[in-house]
Short mmCIF file of C-alpha atoms in Angstrom, two decimals:
data_model
loop_
_atom_site.label_atom_id
_atom_site.label_comp_id
_atom_site.label_asym_id
_atom_site.label_seq_id
_atom_site.Cartn_x
_atom_site.Cartn_y
_atom_site.Cartn_z
CA MET A 1 87.12 119.73 110.70
CA HIS A 2 86.61 116.03 111.35
CA GLU A 3 87.82 116.11 114.93
CA LYS A 4 85.07 113.92 116.15
CA MET A 5 84.37 110.63 117.75
CA ALA A 6 82.06 107.75 117.17
CA ARG A 7 78.66 108.26 115.63
CA SER A 8 75.39 107.85 117.54
CA LEU A 9 71.98 106.95 116.24
CA ILE A 10 69.33 109.65 116.52
CA PRO A 11 65.70 109.18 117.67
CA LEU A 12 63.20 109.43 114.82
CA ALA A 13 60.92 112.43 114.87
CA THR A 14 58.24 110.68 112.82
CA VAL A 15 57.28 107.08 112.10
CA LEU A 16 57.25 107.06 108.32
CA SER A 17 55.70 103.64 107.74
CA ALA A 18 54.78 100.51 109.66
CA MET A 19 58.17 99.11 108.75
CA LEU A 20 60.20 101.94 110.29
CA ILE A 21 62.14 101.50 113.48
CA PRO A 22 60.49 104.04 115.80
CA LEU A 23 63.63 104.74 117.79
CA VAL A 24 66.48 105.47 115.41
CA ALA A 25 67.50 107.03 112.13
CA CYS A 26 70.84 106.82 110.37
CA SER A 27 72.36 110.28 110.23
CA SER A 28 75.77 111.69 110.98
CA ALA A 29 74.27 114.80 112.55
CA SER A 30 75.21 113.41 115.95
CA ASP A 31 78.81 112.49 115.27
CA SER A 32 79.41 112.42 119.01
CA PRO A 33 81.92 110.54 121.10
CA SER A 34 80.32 107.56 122.58
CA GLY A 35 80.57 104.49 124.73
CA VAL A 36 78.44 102.63 127.21
CA GLN A 37 80.00 103.25 130.58
CA GLY A 38 82.27 100.57 131.94
CA THR A 39 81.88 99.16 135.43
CA ASP A 40 84.24 97.89 138.08
CA ASP A 41 82.90 94.53 139.22
CA SER A 42 85.33 94.39 142.11
CA GLY A 43 83.71 97.32 143.85
CA ASP A 44 87.19 98.69 144.63
CA ALA A 45 87.53 102.20 143.28
CA GLY A 46 91.28 101.82 143.33
CA ALA A 47 91.05 99.03 140.78
CA ASP A 48 89.80 101.55 138.23
CA VAL A 49 93.11 103.40 138.14
CA PHE A 50 96.47 102.13 136.96
CA SER A 51 99.87 103.72 137.33
CA SER A 52 102.20 103.66 134.37
CA ASP A 53 104.63 101.66 136.53
CA ALA A 54 102.03 99.08 137.48
CA THR A 55 103.12 96.26 135.18
CA SER A 56 106.62 97.20 134.13
CA ASP A 57 108.96 94.23 134.04
CA ASN A 58 112.24 96.07 134.34
CA ASP A 59 113.74 99.45 135.14
CA THR A 60 112.86 100.83 131.70
CA GLY A 61 109.16 100.87 132.54
CA THR A 62 108.27 99.09 129.29
CA ILE A 63 105.92 96.17 128.95
CA PRO A 64 107.20 92.72 127.92
CA GLY A 65 107.77 91.81 124.30
CA THR A 66 109.45 94.78 122.68
CA ILE A 67 109.43 93.72 119.05
CA THR A 68 112.22 93.44 116.54
CA ASP A 69 109.86 92.76 113.61
CA PRO A 70 107.53 95.75 113.88
CA LYS A 71 104.27 94.27 112.63
CA VAL A 72 101.19 94.36 114.82
CA GLU A 73 97.72 92.97 114.21
CA MET A 74 94.74 93.87 116.42
CA ILE A 75 91.07 93.01 116.65
CA LEU A 76 88.59 95.87 116.34
CA THR A 77 85.28 96.13 118.16
CA GLY A 78 82.41 98.42 117.25
CA CYS A 79 80.33 99.26 114.19
CA PRO A 80 79.72 102.17 111.80
CA GLN A 81 77.08 103.74 114.07
CA ALA A 82 79.26 103.80 117.18
CA GLY A 83 82.84 103.79 115.90
CA TYR A 84 85.62 101.21 116.01
CA ALA A 85 88.13 100.59 118.79
CA ALA A 86 91.21 98.49 119.52
CA GLN A 87 92.99 97.56 122.75
CA PHE A 88 96.23 99.40 123.42
CA SER A 89 98.60 99.76 126.37
CA VAL A 90 99.45 103.14 127.86
CA GLY A 91 102.32 103.49 130.30
CA GLY A 92 102.81 99.72 130.30
CA VAL A 93 99.22 98.97 131.36
CA LEU A 94 96.99 96.65 129.35
CA PRO A 95 94.38 97.07 128.10
CA TYR A 96 92.85 100.43 127.28
CA THR A 97 90.14 100.29 124.64
CA LEU A 98 90.63 103.35 122.43
CA VAL A 99 88.53 104.54 119.50
CA VAL A 100 90.55 104.49 116.27
CA ASP A 101 89.86 107.73 114.41
CA THR A 102 91.41 108.74 111.09
CA GLY A 103 89.90 112.24 111.35
CA SER A 104 91.89 113.38 114.41
CA ALA A 105 95.45 112.95 115.62
CA GLU A 106 95.60 112.92 119.43
CA LEU A 107 96.11 110.01 121.81
CA ALA A 108 93.94 110.76 124.86
CA VAL A 109 92.98 108.50 127.78
CA ALA A 110 90.58 108.98 130.69
CA GLY A 111 92.67 109.95 133.70
CA ASP A 112 92.62 109.42 137.44
CA ASP A 113 91.78 113.10 137.97
CA CYS A 114 88.77 113.02 135.64
CA GLY A 115 85.82 113.25 137.99
CA GLU A 116 83.28 112.90 135.18
CA CYS A 117 85.07 109.75 134.01
CA ALA A 118 84.95 108.22 137.49
CA ASP A 119 81.28 109.15 137.88
CA ALA A 120 80.54 107.49 134.54
CA GLY A 121 82.31 104.29 135.60
CA ILE A 122 85.03 104.57 132.96
CA ALA A 123 87.76 102.05 133.80
CA PRO A 124 90.67 101.59 133.68
CA ARG A 125 91.84 105.17 134.08
CA TYR A 126 95.34 106.45 133.48
CA ARG A 127 97.63 107.55 136.33
CA PRO A 128 101.05 108.87 135.28
CA GLY A 129 103.89 106.99 136.99
CA ALA A 130 107.44 107.81 137.95
CA LYS A 131 108.69 107.11 134.42
CA SER A 132 106.09 109.34 132.79
CA VAL A 133 107.23 112.81 131.74
CA ASP A 134 104.93 115.71 132.51
CA GLU A 135 105.16 118.17 129.62
CA HIS A 136 103.63 120.91 131.82
CA GLN A 137 101.19 121.74 129.08
CA THR A 138 97.45 121.31 128.71
CA THR A 139 95.30 120.98 125.62
CA SER A 140 91.67 120.44 124.68
CA VAL A 141 89.62 119.15 121.77
CA SER A 142 86.04 119.92 120.78
CA TYR A 143 84.23 117.73 118.25
CA VAL A 144 81.51 118.80 115.83
CA SER A 145 78.87 117.26 118.10
CA GLY A 146 79.75 119.66 120.92
CA SER A 147 81.48 117.01 122.98
CA GLY A 148 85.14 117.11 123.88
CA TRP A 149 87.82 116.81 126.54
CA SER A 150 90.77 118.61 128.08
CA GLY A 151 93.78 117.49 130.08
CA GLU A 152 97.50 117.44 130.83
CA ILE A 153 100.08 116.26 128.28
CA TYR A 154 102.52 113.51 129.32
CA GLN A 155 105.10 111.47 127.48
CA ASP A 156 104.64 107.77 128.14
CA GLN A 157 104.90 104.38 126.46
CA PHE A 158 102.21 103.48 123.93
CA GLY A 159 101.76 99.84 122.96
CA ALA A 160 99.51 97.15 121.52
CA ASP A 161 98.98 93.68 122.91
CA GLU A 162 102.31 92.75 124.53
CA PHE A 163 104.36 95.04 122.31
CA VAL A 164 105.73 98.52 122.94
CA LEU A 165 105.01 100.72 119.95
CA ALA A 166 106.61 104.05 120.82
CA PRO A 167 107.11 106.73 123.46
CA THR A 168 104.28 109.16 122.73
CA ARG A 169 103.10 112.52 124.03
CA LEU A 170 99.52 111.80 125.03
CA VAL A 171 96.75 113.54 126.94
CA ASP A 172 95.64 112.55 130.43
CA ILE A 173 91.95 113.49 130.15
CA GLN A 174 90.93 115.46 133.22
CA ASN A 175 87.61 116.94 132.06
CA VAL A 176 85.01 115.92 129.49
CA THR A 177 82.10 117.79 127.95
CA GLY A 178 78.99 117.00 125.94
CA GLY A 179 78.71 113.29 126.69
CA PHE A 180 82.14 112.30 125.44
CA PHE A 181 81.79 108.79 126.91
CA THR A 182 78.13 108.25 125.99
CA ASN A 183 76.62 106.56 122.94
CA ASN A 184 73.89 104.17 121.85
CA GLY A 185 76.17 101.22 121.12
CA CYS A 186 75.75 98.88 118.16
CA ALA A 187 72.70 97.02 116.83
CA PHE A 188 70.40 99.78 118.06
CA GLY A 189 71.82 99.62 121.56
CA SER A 190 71.69 95.86 122.03
CA ILE A 191 75.51 95.55 121.82
CA PRO A 192 77.47 97.93 124.09
CA PHE A 193 80.44 99.84 122.75
CA THR A 194 82.81 100.82 125.55
CA TYR A 195 86.13 102.63 125.55
CA GLN A 196 88.44 104.73 127.72
CA GLY A 197 89.75 107.23 125.17
CA ILE A 198 90.76 107.85 121.60
CA ALA A 199 93.73 107.03 119.36
CA GLY A 200 93.66 109.55 116.55
CA PHE A 201 95.52 108.06 113.57
CA GLY A 202 94.86 111.06 111.35
CA PRO A 203 97.61 113.15 109.73
CA SER A 204 100.13 114.69 112.11
CA ALA A 205 99.10 118.15 110.92
CA LEU A 206 95.87 117.67 112.88
CA ALA A 207 97.64 117.01 116.20
CA LYS A 208 97.33 119.65 118.90
CA PRO A 209 100.62 121.41 119.73
CA GLY A 210 102.67 119.41 122.21
CA THR A 211 101.06 116.05 121.34
CA ASP A 212 102.15 113.22 119.05
CA GLU A 213 100.02 111.52 116.44
CA PRO A 214 100.50 107.80 117.27
CA MET A 215 101.51 106.63 113.78
CA ALA A 216 104.11 109.39 113.47
CA ALA A 217 105.53 108.41 116.86
CA MET A 218 105.70 104.78 115.75
CA ALA A 219 107.37 105.68 112.47
CA ALA A 220 110.01 107.58 114.44
CA ASN A 221 110.48 104.40 116.49
CA GLY A 222 111.27 102.24 113.46
CA TYR A 223 107.87 101.14 112.21
CA THR A 224 107.05 101.26 108.53
CA ASN A 225 104.76 104.28 108.18
CA ILE A 226 101.68 102.32 107.22
CA PHE A 227 98.54 101.11 108.92
CA ALA A 228 95.42 99.43 107.60
CA LEU A 229 91.86 98.88 108.72
CA ALA A 230 89.30 96.24 107.78
CA LEU A 231 85.82 97.20 109.00
CA CYS A 232 82.83 94.89 109.21
CA GLY A 233 79.25 95.40 110.33
CA LEU A 234 80.52 94.39 113.74
CA GLY A 235 84.23 94.52 114.51
CA GLY A 236 87.14 94.08 112.17
CA GLU A 237 90.95 94.15 112.15
CA MET A 238 93.76 96.69 112.27
CA TRP A 239 97.38 96.35 111.22
CA VAL A 240 100.25 98.66 112.21
CA GLY A 241 103.51 98.69 110.23
CA TRP A 242 102.02 96.44 107.54
CA TYR A 243 98.81 94.83 106.33
CA ASP A 244 98.01 91.16 105.86
CA SER A 245 97.60 90.60 102.12
CA SER A 246 96.35 87.04 102.80
CA LYS A 247 93.15 88.62 104.17
CA THR A 248 92.37 90.34 100.86
CA ALA A 249 90.46 88.95 97.89
CA GLY A 250 92.32 91.07 95.34
CA ALA A 251 95.23 93.40 94.82
CA PRO A 252 94.94 96.90 96.33
CA LYS A 253 93.97 99.83 94.14
CA TYR A 254 95.91 102.90 95.25
CA THR A 255 95.18 106.59 94.96
CA PRO A 256 97.44 109.49 95.98
CA LEU A 257 96.85 111.47 99.14
CA LEU A 258 96.09 115.05 98.17
CA THR A 259 97.00 116.89 101.36
CA ASN A 260 98.66 116.39 104.72
CA ALA A 261 95.79 118.15 106.51
CA TYR A 262 93.36 115.21 106.14
CA TYR A 263 93.40 111.84 104.44
CA ALA A 264 91.86 113.28 101.28
CA ILE A 265 91.69 111.54 97.90
CA LYS A 266 90.29 112.35 94.48
CA VAL A 267 87.14 110.51 93.36
CA SER A 268 86.83 111.13 89.65
CA GLY A 269 83.44 109.51 89.13
CA VAL A 270 80.65 107.31 90.48
CA THR A 271 78.78 104.51 88.72
CA VAL A 272 75.55 102.97 89.98
CA GLY A 273 75.12 99.57 88.37
CA THR A 274 76.26 100.11 84.79
CA THR A 275 75.22 103.77 84.68
CA SER A 276 77.79 106.51 85.14
CA LEU A 277 76.39 109.45 87.07
CA GLY A 278 78.37 111.85 84.92
CA LEU A 279 80.13 113.26 87.97
CA SER A 280 83.68 114.54 87.93
CA ALA A 281 86.23 115.29 90.62
CA THR A 282 85.05 118.90 90.42
CA ASP A 283 81.47 117.84 91.21
CA ILE A 284 82.54 115.72 94.19
CA ASP A 285 85.49 117.73 95.60
CA ASP A 286 88.36 116.15 97.52
CA VAL A 287 87.04 113.21 99.55
CA VAL A 288 88.15 112.77 103.16
CA VAL A 289 88.49 109.13 104.27
CA ASP A 290 87.23 109.18 107.87
CA THR A 291 86.39 106.23 110.11
CA ASP A 292 84.34 108.42 112.47
CA THR A 293 81.82 109.48 109.88
CA THR A 294 79.33 106.79 108.98
CA GLU A 295 77.95 107.72 105.56
CA PHE A 296 79.25 108.88 102.22
CA GLU A 297 78.54 112.60 102.63
CA LEU A 298 78.24 114.19 99.19
CA PRO A 299 77.63 117.65 97.74
CA SER A 300 73.92 118.10 97.11
CA ALA A 301 74.06 117.66 93.32
CA ALA A 302 76.16 114.49 93.62
CA TYR A 303 73.88 113.17 96.37
CA ASP A 304 70.78 113.81 94.24
CA ALA A 305 72.33 112.00 91.27
CA ALA A 306 73.39 108.97 93.36
CA ARG A 307 70.07 108.79 95.21
CA ASP A 308 68.00 108.99 92.05
CA ALA A 309 70.11 106.41 90.22
CA ILE A 310 69.80 103.89 93.06
CA ALA A 311 66.11 104.60 93.63
CA GLY A 312 65.45 104.27 89.90
CA SER A 313 66.26 100.57 90.06
CA ALA A 314 63.12 98.43 89.86
CA SER A 315 64.62 96.00 92.38
CA PHE A 316 65.33 98.82 94.81
CA GLN A 317 61.75 100.04 94.48
CA GLN A 318 60.51 96.51 95.14
CA TYR A 319 62.38 96.26 98.44
CA PHE A 320 62.68 99.86 99.69
CA GLY A 321 60.39 102.14 97.69
CA GLY A 322 61.78 105.26 96.07
CA ALA A 323 64.14 108.12 96.79
CA ALA A 324 62.32 108.96 100.03
CA PHE A 325 64.22 106.09 101.68
CA PHE A 326 67.40 108.18 101.51
CA ASP A 327 65.80 111.54 102.18
CA ASN A 328 63.97 110.26 105.27
CA GLY A 329 67.15 108.74 106.67
CA SER A 330 65.29 105.98 108.50
CA CYS A 331 66.21 102.34 109.03
CA ILE A 332 63.56 99.95 107.69
CA GLN A 333 62.99 96.30 106.88
CA ALA A 334 63.09 95.25 103.26
CA LYS A 335 59.63 94.70 101.84
CA GLY A 336 58.38 91.24 100.97
CA ALA A 337 56.60 88.31 102.53
CA THR A 338 59.97 86.61 103.01
CA PRO A 339 62.82 88.88 104.14
CA PRO A 340 65.64 88.78 101.57
CA THR A 341 69.15 87.89 102.63
CA ASN A 342 72.00 90.34 102.21
CA ASP A 343 73.37 88.18 99.41
CA ALA A 344 70.00 88.23 97.65
CA LEU A 345 69.85 92.01 97.90
CA ASP A 346 73.40 92.34 96.57
CA ALA A 347 72.48 90.15 93.60
CA ALA A 348 69.37 92.19 92.86
CA LEU A 349 70.49 95.75 93.57
CA PRO A 350 73.01 97.89 91.67
CA THR A 351 76.59 98.08 92.86
CA PHE A 352 78.07 101.43 93.84
CA THR A 353 81.40 101.91 92.11
CA ILE A 354 83.80 104.70 92.99
CA GLN A 355 86.39 105.72 90.44
CA ILE A 356 89.55 106.81 92.24
CA ASP A 357 92.47 108.68 90.70
CA ASP A 358 95.23 106.15 90.01
CA GLY A 359 97.99 108.76 90.16
CA ALA A 360 99.00 108.09 86.55
CA GLY A 361 96.42 110.12 84.67
CA GLY A 362 93.72 107.47 84.84
CA SER A 363 91.34 105.95 87.36
CA SER A 364 90.67 102.65 89.12
CA ASP A 365 87.27 101.21 89.96
CA VAL A 366 86.43 100.28 93.55
CA PRO A 367 83.12 98.34 93.28
CA LEU A 368 81.04 98.12 96.45
CA LYS A 369 78.07 95.84 97.01
CA ALA A 370 74.77 97.44 97.98
CA THR A 371 74.89 96.11 101.55
CA SER A 372 78.51 97.21 101.90
CA SER A 373 77.91 100.78 100.80
CA TYR A 374 74.59 102.63 100.46
CA LEU A 375 72.67 100.08 102.56
CA GLU A 376 73.81 99.15 106.06
CA PRO A 377 72.20 95.98 107.47
CA ILE A 378 71.69 96.05 111.24
CA THR A 379 70.18 93.05 112.99
CA LYS A 380 68.39 93.18 116.33
CA ASP A 381 66.23 90.47 117.88
CA GLY A 382 66.54 88.42 114.73
CA ILE A 383 65.19 91.17 112.47
CA THR A 384 67.41 92.90 109.91
CA TYR A 385 66.86 96.56 109.16
CA TYR A 386 68.55 98.56 106.43
CA CYS A 387 69.85 102.10 106.92
CA PRO A 388 70.62 104.55 104.10
CA GLU A 389 74.28 105.48 103.99
CA ILE A 390 74.50 108.31 101.48
CA GLU A 391 73.51 111.79 102.54
CA THR A 392 74.00 115.44 101.72
CA ARG A 393 77.06 116.91 103.40
CA ASN A 394 76.73 119.72 105.91
CA VAL A 395 76.86 123.25 104.54
CA GLY A 396 80.51 124.26 104.34
CA GLY A 397 81.64 120.74 105.15
CA SER A 398 83.76 118.35 103.15
CA THR A 399 82.85 115.39 101.02
CA VAL A 400 83.52 112.41 103.32
CA LEU A 401 83.83 108.70 102.65
CA GLY A 402 82.73 107.19 105.95
CA SER A 403 83.02 103.81 107.61
CA ALA A 404 79.85 102.35 106.06
CA PHE A 405 81.60 102.57 102.67
CA MET A 406 84.77 100.94 104.03
CA ARG A 407 83.00 97.75 105.09
CA GLU A 408 84.45 94.62 103.51
CA GLN A 409 87.45 96.61 102.30
CA VAL A 410 91.00 96.62 103.60
CA VAL A 411 91.78 100.32 103.58
CA ILE A 412 95.55 100.81 103.53
CA PHE A 413 96.92 104.12 104.79
CA ASP A 414 100.34 103.91 103.17
CA LEU A 415 101.76 107.13 104.57
CA ALA A 416 105.30 106.26 103.56
CA ALA A 417 104.21 106.41 99.91
CA SER A 418 101.57 109.13 100.46
CA ARG A 419 98.70 107.01 99.16
CA ILE A 420 95.59 105.11 100.23
CA GLY A 421 94.73 101.66 98.93
CA PHE A 422 91.48 99.71 98.76
CA ALA A 423 91.35 95.92 98.54
CA PRO A 424 88.39 93.57 99.08
CA TYR A 425 88.45 92.05 102.57
CA ALA A 426 87.81 88.33 102.64
CA SER A 427 87.03 87.77 106.31
CA CYS A 428 83.95 89.76 107.42
CA ALA A 429 81.57 87.58 109.44
CA THR A 430 79.04 90.43 109.52
CA ARG A 431 78.30 93.18 107.03
#
């Protein structure tokens, strides 16, 4: 269902006011894989391709620094509109920038035999080495945008920074479709977002036959079965085998995972400001936590209730008008002779609080500031625009809590305990 890549911005069909950006709207309708094509400054086509033996330091073919204390911390690049990525090693080669997706479960890297990848300037590209194991099996993935890839399955070493994580059955991408490596980047295209593949950290049940979900492979290799993400307006952090509690501003609030098919949780209610919307878990359905969807995608009745409650705020009307802001889906500047800061907006506008099932018959509140939930600030050329980040879900689709609603939270995927935790993140430089 959520086998998709990073989200792209969509050109506006209509300029709705003088304050609208005429080039983009915030919508998940184009949840397409993305990335501004990489280039090889050396001009040597051979430098684009690396063998899995290229940097091995011994006859095991592994990269230096195999860890005894399996805790890894990585920097994320990207943004809610484009997706988030971290640098990994594949076959002992550093680095491959791979999109981190909690809605899919395959590890797939642009390969030497991928003509479309070479034409697009994607580099580095993966070349299986003597220590790689060809599984003599192919697979393919198609995302909801119509993009996708296909390729040969190999077993090879998967790592992060200087550390080997686990031997993993991955896909050597040999063909791509639908603009898999194309997107609009961050900050309305002013900041490129580049990558060479995808690391699907979703549940193992999503993995294509013959492949390994990376976290499951790491757990089999001795890692604690937990990873965590902290997403900011630009960039963030990822932890594997642990999370850094010193980066949080409060204790995590946990909720049980409901299924092994997706990372789904129960949201038992929503409060806007001090007003409960009167929604129940039945009204909202199971909520999939997915880094490759941008917005909070809600059933129509729940969306209408949330939209109207936010738009009913006098402060919201002062800065953004009424409910049409959400229905139009366009990114605009806040009204006023002097542009308000994000902190000023957060002080004036209602918070968006999600009540999550606490697993003990009650619920826990996860309060989210306006500019860390239903408003996404994006700055370009010194001007900050605000994009609406709640929308009606697609017909037949799931309720989805996307990356815009994870900003300034440490989201803990504690798979060992079959739960997800939310804790305020203390270190975002950008919203």
